[in-house]
PDB file of C-alpha atoms in Angstrom:
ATOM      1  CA  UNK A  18     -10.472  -9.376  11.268  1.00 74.00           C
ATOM      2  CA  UNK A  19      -9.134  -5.733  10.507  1.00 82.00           C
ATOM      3  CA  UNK A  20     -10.623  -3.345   8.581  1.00 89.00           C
ATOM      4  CA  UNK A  21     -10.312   0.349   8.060  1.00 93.00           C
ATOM      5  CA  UNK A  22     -12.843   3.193   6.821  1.00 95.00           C
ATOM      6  CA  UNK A  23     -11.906   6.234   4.906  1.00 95.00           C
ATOM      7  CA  UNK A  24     -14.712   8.651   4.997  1.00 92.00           C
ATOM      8  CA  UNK A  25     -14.650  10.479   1.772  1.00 91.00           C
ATOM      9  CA  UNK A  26     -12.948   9.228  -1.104  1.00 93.00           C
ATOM     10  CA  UNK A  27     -12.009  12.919  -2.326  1.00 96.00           C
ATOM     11  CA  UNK A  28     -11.723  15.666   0.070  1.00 97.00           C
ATOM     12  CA  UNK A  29     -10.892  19.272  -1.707  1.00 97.00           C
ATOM     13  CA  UNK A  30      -9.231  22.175   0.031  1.00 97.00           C
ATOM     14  CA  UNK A  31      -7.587  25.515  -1.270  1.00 97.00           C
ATOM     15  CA  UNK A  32      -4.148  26.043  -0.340  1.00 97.00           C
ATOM     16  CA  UNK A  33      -3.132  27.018   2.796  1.00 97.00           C
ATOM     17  CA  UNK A  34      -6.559  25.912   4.383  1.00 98.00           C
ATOM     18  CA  UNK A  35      -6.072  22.943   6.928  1.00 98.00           C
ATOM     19  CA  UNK A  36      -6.203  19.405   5.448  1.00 98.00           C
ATOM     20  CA  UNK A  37      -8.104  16.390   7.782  1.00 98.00           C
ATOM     21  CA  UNK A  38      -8.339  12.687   6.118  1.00 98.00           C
ATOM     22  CA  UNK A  39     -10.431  10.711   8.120  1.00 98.00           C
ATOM     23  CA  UNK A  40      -9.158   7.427   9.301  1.00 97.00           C
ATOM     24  CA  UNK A  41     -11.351   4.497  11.388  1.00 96.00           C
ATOM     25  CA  UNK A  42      -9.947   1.242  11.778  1.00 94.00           C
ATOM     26  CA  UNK A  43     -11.432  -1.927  13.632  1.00 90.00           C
ATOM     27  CA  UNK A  44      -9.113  -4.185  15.190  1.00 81.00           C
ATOM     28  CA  UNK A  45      -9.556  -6.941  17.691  1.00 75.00           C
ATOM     29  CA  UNK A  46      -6.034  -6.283  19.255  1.00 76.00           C
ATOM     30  CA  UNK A  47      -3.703  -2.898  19.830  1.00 77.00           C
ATOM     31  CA  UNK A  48      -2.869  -1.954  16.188  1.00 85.00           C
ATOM     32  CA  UNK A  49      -0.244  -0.745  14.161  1.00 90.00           C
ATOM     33  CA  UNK A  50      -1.173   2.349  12.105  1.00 93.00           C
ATOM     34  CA  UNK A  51       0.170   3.497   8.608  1.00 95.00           C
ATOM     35  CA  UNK A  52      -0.890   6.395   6.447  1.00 97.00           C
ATOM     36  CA  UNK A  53       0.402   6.241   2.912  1.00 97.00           C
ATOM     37  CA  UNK A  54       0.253   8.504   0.203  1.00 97.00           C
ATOM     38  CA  UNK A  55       0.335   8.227  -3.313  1.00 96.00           C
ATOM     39  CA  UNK A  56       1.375  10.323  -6.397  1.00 94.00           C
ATOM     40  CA  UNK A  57      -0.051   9.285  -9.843  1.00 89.00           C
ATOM     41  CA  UNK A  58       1.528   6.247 -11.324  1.00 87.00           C
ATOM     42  CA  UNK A  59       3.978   5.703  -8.672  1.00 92.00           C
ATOM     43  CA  UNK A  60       3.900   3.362  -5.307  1.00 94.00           C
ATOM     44  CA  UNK A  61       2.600   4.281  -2.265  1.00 95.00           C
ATOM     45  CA  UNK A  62       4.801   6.629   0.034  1.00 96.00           C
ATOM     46  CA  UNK A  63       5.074   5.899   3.762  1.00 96.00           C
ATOM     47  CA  UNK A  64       3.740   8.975   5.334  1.00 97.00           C
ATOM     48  CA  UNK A  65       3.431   8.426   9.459  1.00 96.00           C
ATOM     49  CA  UNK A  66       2.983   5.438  11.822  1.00 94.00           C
ATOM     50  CA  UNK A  67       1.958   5.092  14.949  1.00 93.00           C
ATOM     51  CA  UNK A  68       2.999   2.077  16.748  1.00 89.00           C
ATOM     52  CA  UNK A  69       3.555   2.259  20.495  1.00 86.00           C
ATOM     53  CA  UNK A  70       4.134   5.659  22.935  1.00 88.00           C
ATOM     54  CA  UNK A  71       3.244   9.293  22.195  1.00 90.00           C
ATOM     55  CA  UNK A  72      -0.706   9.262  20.213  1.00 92.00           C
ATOM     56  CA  UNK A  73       0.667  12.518  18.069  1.00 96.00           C
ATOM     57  CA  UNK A  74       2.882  11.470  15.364  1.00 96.00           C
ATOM     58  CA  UNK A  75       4.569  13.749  13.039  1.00 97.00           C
ATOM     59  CA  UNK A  76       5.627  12.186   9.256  1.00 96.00           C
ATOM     60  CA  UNK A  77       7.202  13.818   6.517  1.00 95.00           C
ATOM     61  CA  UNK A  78       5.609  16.740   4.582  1.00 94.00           C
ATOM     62  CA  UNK A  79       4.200  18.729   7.736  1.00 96.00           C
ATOM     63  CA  UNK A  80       1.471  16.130   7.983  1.00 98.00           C
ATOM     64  CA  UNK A  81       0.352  14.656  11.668  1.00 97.00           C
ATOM     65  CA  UNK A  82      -2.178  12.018  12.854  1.00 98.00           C
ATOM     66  CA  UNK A  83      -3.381  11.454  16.265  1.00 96.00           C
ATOM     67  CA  UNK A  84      -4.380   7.283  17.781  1.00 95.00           C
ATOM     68  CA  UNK A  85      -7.715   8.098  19.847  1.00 94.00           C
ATOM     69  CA  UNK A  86      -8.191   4.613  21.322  1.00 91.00           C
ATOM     70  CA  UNK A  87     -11.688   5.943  22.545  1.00 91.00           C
ATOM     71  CA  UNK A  88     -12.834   6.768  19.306  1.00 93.00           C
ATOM     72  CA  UNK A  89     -10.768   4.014  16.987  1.00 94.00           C
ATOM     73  CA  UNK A  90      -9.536   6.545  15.008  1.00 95.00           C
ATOM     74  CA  UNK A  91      -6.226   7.604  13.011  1.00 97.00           C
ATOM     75  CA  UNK A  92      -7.188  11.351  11.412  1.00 98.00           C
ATOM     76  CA  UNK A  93      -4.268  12.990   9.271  1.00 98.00           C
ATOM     77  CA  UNK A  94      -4.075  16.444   9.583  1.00 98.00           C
ATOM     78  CA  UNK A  95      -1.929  19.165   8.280  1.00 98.00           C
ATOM     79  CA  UNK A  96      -1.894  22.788   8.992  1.00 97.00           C
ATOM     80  CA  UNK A  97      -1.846  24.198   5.736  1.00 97.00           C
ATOM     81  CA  UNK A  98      -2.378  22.811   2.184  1.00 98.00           C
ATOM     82  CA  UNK A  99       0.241  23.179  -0.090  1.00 97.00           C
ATOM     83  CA  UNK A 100      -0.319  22.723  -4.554  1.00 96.00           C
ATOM     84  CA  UNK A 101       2.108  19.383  -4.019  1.00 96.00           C
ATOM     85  CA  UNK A 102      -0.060  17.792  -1.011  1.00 97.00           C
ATOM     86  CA  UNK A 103      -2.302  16.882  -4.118  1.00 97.00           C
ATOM     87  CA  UNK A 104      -2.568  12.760  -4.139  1.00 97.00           C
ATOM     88  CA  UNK A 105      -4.100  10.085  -3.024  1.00 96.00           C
ATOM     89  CA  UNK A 106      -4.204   8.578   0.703  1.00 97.00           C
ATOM     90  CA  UNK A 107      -4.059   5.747   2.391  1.00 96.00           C
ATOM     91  CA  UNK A 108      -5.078   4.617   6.138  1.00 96.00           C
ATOM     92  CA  UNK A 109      -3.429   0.911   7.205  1.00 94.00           C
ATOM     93  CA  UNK A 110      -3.500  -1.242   9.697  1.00 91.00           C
ATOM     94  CA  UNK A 111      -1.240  -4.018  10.814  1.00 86.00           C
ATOM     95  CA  UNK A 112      -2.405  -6.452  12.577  1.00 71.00           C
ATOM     96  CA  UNK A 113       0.234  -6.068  15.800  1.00 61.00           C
ATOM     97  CA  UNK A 114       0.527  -9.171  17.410  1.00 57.00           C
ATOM     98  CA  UNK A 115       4.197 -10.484  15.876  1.00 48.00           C
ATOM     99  CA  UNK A 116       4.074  -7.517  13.561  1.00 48.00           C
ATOM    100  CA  UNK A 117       1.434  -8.925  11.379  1.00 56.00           C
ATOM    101  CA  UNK A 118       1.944 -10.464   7.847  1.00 73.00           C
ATOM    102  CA  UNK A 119      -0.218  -7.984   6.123  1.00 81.00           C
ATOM    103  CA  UNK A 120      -1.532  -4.730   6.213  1.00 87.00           C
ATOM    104  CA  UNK A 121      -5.423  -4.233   5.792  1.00 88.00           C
ATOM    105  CA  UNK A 122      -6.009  -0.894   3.298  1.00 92.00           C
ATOM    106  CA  UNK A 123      -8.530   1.730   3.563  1.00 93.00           C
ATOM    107  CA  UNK A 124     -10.200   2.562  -0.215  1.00 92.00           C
ATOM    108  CA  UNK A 125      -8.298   5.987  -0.046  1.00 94.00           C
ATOM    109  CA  UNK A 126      -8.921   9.635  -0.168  1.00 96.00           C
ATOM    110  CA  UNK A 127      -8.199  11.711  -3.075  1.00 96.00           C
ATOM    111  CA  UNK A 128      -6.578  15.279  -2.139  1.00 97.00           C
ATOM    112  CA  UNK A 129      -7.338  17.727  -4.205  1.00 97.00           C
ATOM    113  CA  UNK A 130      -5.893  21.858  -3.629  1.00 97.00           C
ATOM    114  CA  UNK A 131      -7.257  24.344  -5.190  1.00 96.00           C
ATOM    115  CA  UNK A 132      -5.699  27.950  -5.638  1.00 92.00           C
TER     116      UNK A 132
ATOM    117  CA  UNK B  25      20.002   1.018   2.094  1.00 84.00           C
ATOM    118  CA  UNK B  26      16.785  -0.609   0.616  1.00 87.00           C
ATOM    119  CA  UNK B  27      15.803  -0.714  -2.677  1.00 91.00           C
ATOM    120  CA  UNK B  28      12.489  -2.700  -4.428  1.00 95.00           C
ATOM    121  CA  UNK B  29      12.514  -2.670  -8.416  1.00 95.00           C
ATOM    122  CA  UNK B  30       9.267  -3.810 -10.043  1.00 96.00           C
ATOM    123  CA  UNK B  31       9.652  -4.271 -13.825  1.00 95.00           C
ATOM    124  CA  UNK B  32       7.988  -3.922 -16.379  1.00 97.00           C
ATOM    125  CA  UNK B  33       6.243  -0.295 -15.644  1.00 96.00           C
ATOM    126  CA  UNK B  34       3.880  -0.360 -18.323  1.00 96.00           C
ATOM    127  CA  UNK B  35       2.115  -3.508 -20.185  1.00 96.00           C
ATOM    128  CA  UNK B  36      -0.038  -3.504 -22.942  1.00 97.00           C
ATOM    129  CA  UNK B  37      -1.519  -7.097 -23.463  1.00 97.00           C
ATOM    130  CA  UNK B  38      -4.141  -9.056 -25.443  1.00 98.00           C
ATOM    131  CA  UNK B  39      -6.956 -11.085 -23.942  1.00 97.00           C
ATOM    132  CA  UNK B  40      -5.392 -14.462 -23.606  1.00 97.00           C
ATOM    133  CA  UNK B  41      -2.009 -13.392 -23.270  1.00 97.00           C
ATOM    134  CA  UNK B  42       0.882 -14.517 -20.881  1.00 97.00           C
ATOM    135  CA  UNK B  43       2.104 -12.325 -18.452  1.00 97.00           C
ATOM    136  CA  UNK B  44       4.961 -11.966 -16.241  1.00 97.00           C
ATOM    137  CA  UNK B  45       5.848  -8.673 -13.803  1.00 98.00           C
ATOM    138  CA  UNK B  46       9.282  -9.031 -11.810  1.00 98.00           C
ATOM    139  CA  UNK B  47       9.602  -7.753  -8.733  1.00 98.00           C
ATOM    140  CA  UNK B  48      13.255  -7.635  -6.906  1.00 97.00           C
ATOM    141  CA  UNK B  49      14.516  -6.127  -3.541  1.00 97.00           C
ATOM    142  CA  UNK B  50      17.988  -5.436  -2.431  1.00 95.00           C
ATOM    143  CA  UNK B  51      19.497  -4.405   0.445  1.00 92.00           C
ATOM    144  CA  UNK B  52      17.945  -6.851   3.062  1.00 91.00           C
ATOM    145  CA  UNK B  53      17.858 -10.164   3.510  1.00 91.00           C
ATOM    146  CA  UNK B  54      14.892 -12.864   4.105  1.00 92.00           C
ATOM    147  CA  UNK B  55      11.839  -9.751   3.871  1.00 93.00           C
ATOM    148  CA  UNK B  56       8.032 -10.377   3.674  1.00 93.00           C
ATOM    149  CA  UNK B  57       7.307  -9.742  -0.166  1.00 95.00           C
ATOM    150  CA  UNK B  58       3.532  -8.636  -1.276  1.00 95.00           C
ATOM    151  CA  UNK B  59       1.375  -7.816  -4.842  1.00 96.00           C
ATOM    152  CA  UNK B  60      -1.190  -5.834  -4.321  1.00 94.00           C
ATOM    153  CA  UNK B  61      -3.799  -4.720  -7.360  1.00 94.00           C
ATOM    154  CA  UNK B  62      -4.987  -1.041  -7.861  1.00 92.00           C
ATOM    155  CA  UNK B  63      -7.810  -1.519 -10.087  1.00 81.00           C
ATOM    156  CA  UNK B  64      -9.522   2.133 -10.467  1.00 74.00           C
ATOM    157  CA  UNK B  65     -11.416   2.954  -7.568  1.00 68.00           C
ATOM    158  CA  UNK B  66     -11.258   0.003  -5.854  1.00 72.00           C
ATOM    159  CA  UNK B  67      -8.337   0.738  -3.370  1.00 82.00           C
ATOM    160  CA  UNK B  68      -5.732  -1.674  -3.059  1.00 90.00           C
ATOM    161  CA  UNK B  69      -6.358  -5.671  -3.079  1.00 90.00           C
ATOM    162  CA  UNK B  70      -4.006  -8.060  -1.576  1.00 91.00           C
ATOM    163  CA  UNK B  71      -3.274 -10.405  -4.191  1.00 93.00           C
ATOM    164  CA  UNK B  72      -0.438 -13.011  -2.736  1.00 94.00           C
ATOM    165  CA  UNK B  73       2.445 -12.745  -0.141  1.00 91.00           C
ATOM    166  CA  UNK B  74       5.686 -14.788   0.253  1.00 93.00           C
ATOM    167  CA  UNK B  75       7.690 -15.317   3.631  1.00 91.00           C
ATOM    168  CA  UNK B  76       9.864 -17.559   2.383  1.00 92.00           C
ATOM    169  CA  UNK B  77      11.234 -18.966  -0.930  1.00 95.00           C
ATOM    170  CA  UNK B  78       8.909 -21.391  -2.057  1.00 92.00           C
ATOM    171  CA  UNK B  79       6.269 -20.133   0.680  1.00 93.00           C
ATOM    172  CA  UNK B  80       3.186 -18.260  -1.290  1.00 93.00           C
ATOM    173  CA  UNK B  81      -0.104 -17.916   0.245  1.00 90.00           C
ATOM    174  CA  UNK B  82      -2.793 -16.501  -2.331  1.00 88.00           C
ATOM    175  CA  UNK B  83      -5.560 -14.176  -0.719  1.00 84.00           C
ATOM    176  CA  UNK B  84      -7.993 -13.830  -3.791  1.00 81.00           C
ATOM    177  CA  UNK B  85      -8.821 -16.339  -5.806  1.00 69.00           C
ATOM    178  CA  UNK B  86      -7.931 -15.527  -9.387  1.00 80.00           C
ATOM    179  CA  UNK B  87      -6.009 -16.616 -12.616  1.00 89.00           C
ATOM    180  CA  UNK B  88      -2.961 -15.383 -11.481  1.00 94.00           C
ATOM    181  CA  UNK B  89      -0.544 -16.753  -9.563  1.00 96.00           C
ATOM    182  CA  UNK B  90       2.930 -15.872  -7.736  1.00 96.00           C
ATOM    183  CA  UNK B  91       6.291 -17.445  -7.642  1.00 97.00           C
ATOM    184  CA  UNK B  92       9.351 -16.715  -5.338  1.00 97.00           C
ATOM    185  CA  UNK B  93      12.008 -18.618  -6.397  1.00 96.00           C
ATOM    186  CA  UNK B  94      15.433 -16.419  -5.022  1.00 96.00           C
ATOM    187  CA  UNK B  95      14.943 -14.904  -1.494  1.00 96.00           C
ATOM    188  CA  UNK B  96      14.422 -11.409  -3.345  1.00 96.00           C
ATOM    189  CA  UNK B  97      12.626 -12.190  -6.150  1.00 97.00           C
ATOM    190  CA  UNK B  98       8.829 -12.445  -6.212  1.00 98.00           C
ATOM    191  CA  UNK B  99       7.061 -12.679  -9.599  1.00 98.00           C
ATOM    192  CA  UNK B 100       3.751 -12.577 -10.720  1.00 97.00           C
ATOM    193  CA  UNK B 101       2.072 -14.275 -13.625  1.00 97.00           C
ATOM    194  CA  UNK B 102      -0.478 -15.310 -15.457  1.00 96.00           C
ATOM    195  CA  UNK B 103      -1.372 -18.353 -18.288  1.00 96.00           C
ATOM    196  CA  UNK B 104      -4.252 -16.180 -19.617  1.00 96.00           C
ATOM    197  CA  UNK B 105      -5.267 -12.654 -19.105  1.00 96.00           C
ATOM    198  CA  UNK B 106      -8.668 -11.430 -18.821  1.00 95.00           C
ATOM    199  CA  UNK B 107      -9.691  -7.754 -19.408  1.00 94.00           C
ATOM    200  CA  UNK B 108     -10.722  -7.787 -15.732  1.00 92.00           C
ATOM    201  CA  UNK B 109      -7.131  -8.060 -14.779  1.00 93.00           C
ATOM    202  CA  UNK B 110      -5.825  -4.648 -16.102  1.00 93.00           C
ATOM    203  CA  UNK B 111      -4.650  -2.538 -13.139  1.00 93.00           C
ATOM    204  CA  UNK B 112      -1.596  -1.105 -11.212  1.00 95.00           C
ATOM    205  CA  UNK B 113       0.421  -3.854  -9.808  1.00 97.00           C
ATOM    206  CA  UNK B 114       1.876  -2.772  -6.811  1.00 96.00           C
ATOM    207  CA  UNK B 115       5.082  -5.195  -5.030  1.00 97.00           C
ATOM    208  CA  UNK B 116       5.950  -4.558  -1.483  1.00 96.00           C
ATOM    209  CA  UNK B 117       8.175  -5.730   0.703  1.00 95.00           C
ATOM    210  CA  UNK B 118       8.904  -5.904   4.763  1.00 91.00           C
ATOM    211  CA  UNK B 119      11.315  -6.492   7.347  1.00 86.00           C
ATOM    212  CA  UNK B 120      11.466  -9.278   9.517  1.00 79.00           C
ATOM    213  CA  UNK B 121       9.398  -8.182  13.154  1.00 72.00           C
ATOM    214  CA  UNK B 122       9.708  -4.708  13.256  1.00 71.00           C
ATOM    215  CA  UNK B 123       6.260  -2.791  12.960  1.00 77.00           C
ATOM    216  CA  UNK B 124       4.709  -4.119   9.601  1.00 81.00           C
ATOM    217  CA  UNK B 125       5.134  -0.801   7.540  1.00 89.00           C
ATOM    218  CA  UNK B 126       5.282  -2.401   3.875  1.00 92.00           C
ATOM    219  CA  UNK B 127       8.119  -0.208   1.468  1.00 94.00           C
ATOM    220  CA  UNK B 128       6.405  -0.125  -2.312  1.00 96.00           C
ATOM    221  CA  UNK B 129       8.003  -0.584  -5.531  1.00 96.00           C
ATOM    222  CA  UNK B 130       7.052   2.130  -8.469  1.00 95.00           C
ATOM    223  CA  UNK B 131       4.572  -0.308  -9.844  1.00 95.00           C
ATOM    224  CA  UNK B 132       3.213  -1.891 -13.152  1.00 96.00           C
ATOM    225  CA  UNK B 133       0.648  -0.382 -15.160  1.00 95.00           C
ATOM    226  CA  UNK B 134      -1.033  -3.704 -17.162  1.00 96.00           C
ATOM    227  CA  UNK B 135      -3.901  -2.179 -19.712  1.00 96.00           C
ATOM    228  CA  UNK B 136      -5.640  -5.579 -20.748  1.00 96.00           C
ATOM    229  CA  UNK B 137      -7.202  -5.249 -24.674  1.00 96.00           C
TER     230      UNK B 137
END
């Protein structure tokens, strides 16, 4: 079974400052990894992925996450906060064997940026 | 290009009340379709997926249910509500293979009185 850990369901920064969202996941095969984010009342947004290849991936919004294998672990990072990073966001994982029926959610982090 | 359309966005709804939320996609043919609940700070709950017409598998058991009668259609519902089923309903849908990345509708706000 999948699962994946959030640590810290709000994380505050002031703008500018670097943003990090921690992401674990357990797996019991090579995963698929999502990171979502979401505005309030609307869906989520696909952020990033990482599926196969390079371990950096780059998403929309200047945000980044890095796959360390070693460490199970899918981290979001951007360089600097901006006032419209605020949201909430998720960490997924897909099961990747046949591209999985379902993706397992983490509880999410609230973003908060403060002037 | 791909579009999802959940409707309605916002629900206001006695205790014991029907309910229905309609979710459609266009653009694609065949997809994965998915509710998910949002209750407040609970994350986001699988509730039901559909990879066929006709084909629902339910993850949580619960007095709702889910219907997908049209290839594109997926529908949620309910005989009788219970306060404890106020949330944000969220629909989803995916590709056949692929990489699994799920594409959300806007979702549906259901405030249970």
């Amino acid at each position: 079974a999948q699962s994946v850990t959030q640590l810290g369901s709000h994380v505050s920064v002031s703008e500018g400052a670097l943003v990090l969202l921690r992401c674990n996941y357990s797996s019991s095969v090579p995963p698929y990894l999502f990171w979502y984010v979401q505005y309030p009342n609307q869906g989520l947004q696909l952020l990033l992925k990482y599926t196969t290849g390079a371990t950096l991936v780059k998403g929309i919004n200047g945000f980044e996450a890095e796959f360390k294998k070693s460490e199970t672990s899918f981290h979001l990072t951007k360089p600097s906060a901006h006032m419209s990073d605020a949201a909430e966001y998720f960490c997924a994982v897909s099961d990747r064997a046949g591209g999985g029926n379902k993706l397992t959610f983490g509880t999410g982090t609230q973003l908060k940026v403060e002037l | 290009s791909q579009t999802i359309h959940q409707w309605p966005a916002t629900l206001v709804q006695p205790v014991g009340s029907p309910l229905s939320l309609e979710c459609t996609v266009e653009g694609t043919s065949n997809p994965n379709l998915y509710w998910y609940r949002q209750a407040a700070g609970r994350g986001l709950q699988l509730l039901f997926y559909s990879v066929g017409i006709g084909q629902i598998s339910s993850e949580v058991p619960q007095n709702l249910s889910a219907s997908r009668p049209q290839d594109r259609q997926f529908i949620l519902s309910s005989k009788k509500l219970l306060l404890s089923d106020s949330g944000f309903y969220l629909c989803a849908w995916r590709g056949r293979g692929g990489t699994g990345e799920l594409f959300f509708g806007e979702g549906s706000r259901l405030t249970v009185l």
